[in-house]
Short mmCIF file of C-alpha atoms in Angstrom, two decimals:
data_model
loop_
_atom_site.label_atom_id
_atom_site.label_comp_id
_atom_site.label_asym_id
_atom_site.label_seq_id
_atom_site.Cartn_x
_atom_site.Cartn_y
_atom_site.Cartn_z
CA GLN A 1 99.71 213.36 83.88
CA THR A 2 103.00 212.15 82.30
CA VAL A 3 105.44 209.97 84.38
CA LEU A 4 109.03 210.36 83.22
CA GLN A 5 111.38 207.30 83.86
CA LYS A 6 114.88 208.38 84.40
CA PRO A 7 117.77 205.66 83.95
CA GLY A 8 121.18 206.69 84.94
CA PHE A 9 124.58 205.63 83.01
CA TYR A 10 125.15 202.58 85.15
CA VAL A 11 121.98 200.98 83.41
CA ILE A 12 123.15 201.97 79.88
CA GLU A 13 126.56 200.58 80.71
CA LYS A 14 125.36 197.23 81.85
CA ASN A 15 122.77 196.71 79.38
CA PHE A 16 124.18 198.06 75.86
CA SER A 17 127.14 197.73 73.87
CA LYS A 18 129.17 200.28 71.88
CA GLY A 19 127.09 201.58 68.65
CA ASP A 20 123.66 200.47 70.00
CA VAL A 21 120.62 202.58 69.72
CA VAL A 22 119.12 203.64 73.15
CA ASN A 23 115.32 204.62 72.97
CA PRO A 24 112.49 204.29 75.03
CA SER A 25 111.30 201.07 73.05
CA GLU A 26 114.67 199.34 73.56
CA LEU A 27 114.63 200.43 77.28
CA VAL A 28 111.33 198.77 77.56
CA LYS A 29 112.30 195.65 75.73
CA LYS A 30 115.48 195.21 78.07
CA ASN A 31 113.21 195.71 81.10
CA ILE A 32 114.87 199.01 82.04
CA VAL A 33 111.75 201.08 82.32
CA ASP A 34 108.11 199.95 82.37
CA THR A 35 105.37 200.67 80.08
CA ILE A 36 102.55 202.97 81.47
CA LYS A 37 98.86 201.88 80.83
CA GLY A 38 100.51 199.67 77.92
CA ARG A 39 102.34 202.75 76.18
CA VAL A 40 106.21 203.53 76.05
CA PRO A 41 107.00 206.21 78.62
CA LYS A 42 108.90 209.20 77.93
CA VAL A 43 112.67 208.81 79.34
CA LYS A 44 115.19 211.27 80.69
CA ILE A 45 118.59 210.39 80.62
CA LEU A 46 120.69 211.60 83.53
CA ALA A 47 124.17 212.02 83.94
CA ASN A 48 124.29 209.59 87.01
CA GLY A 49 127.52 208.05 86.86
CA ASP A 50 129.97 207.53 83.95
CA ILE A 51 129.66 206.31 80.67
CA THR A 52 132.35 204.75 78.52
CA LYS A 53 130.48 203.36 75.35
CA ALA A 54 129.68 205.23 72.48
CA VAL A 55 125.87 204.82 72.38
CA GLN A 56 123.16 206.60 70.22
CA ILE A 57 120.62 208.20 72.44
CA GLU A 58 117.36 208.66 70.54
CA ASN A 59 113.88 210.11 71.29
CA CYS A 60 114.75 210.55 75.07
CA LEU A 61 115.27 213.95 77.06
CA VAL A 62 118.68 214.31 78.16
CA SER A 63 120.19 216.58 80.88
CA SER A 64 122.97 219.04 79.56
CA GLY A 65 125.63 217.13 81.97
CA ALA A 66 124.61 213.76 80.27
CA LYS A 67 124.74 214.97 76.53
CA GLU A 68 128.11 216.17 77.38
CA LYS A 69 129.22 212.91 78.97
CA ILE A 70 127.60 210.87 76.04
CA GLU A 71 129.31 213.11 73.36
CA LYS A 72 132.90 212.84 75.24
CA ALA A 73 132.28 208.96 75.09
CA GLY A 74 131.58 209.23 71.22
CA GLY A 75 128.09 208.91 71.41
CA SER A 76 125.41 210.97 69.95
CA VAL A 77 122.01 212.62 71.01
CA LYS A 78 119.03 212.85 68.48
CA ALA A 79 115.58 214.33 69.68
#
């Protein structure tokens, strides 16, 4: 069974700067998501709130609404 952790934009706004890479490993390092049995979890970014910083989202699942907001803010999403 896979547990999916879902941080919202407010967490990214608070913990990352413009140009930063947001990926599961960085989210674990910043204590935003927890490891599961010592492994980095799967993460899905949701469109909760607003994002104003151009960040690079990598190796995360992203809702279509979140992708649209990330790109509008000047960021990017890579699978």
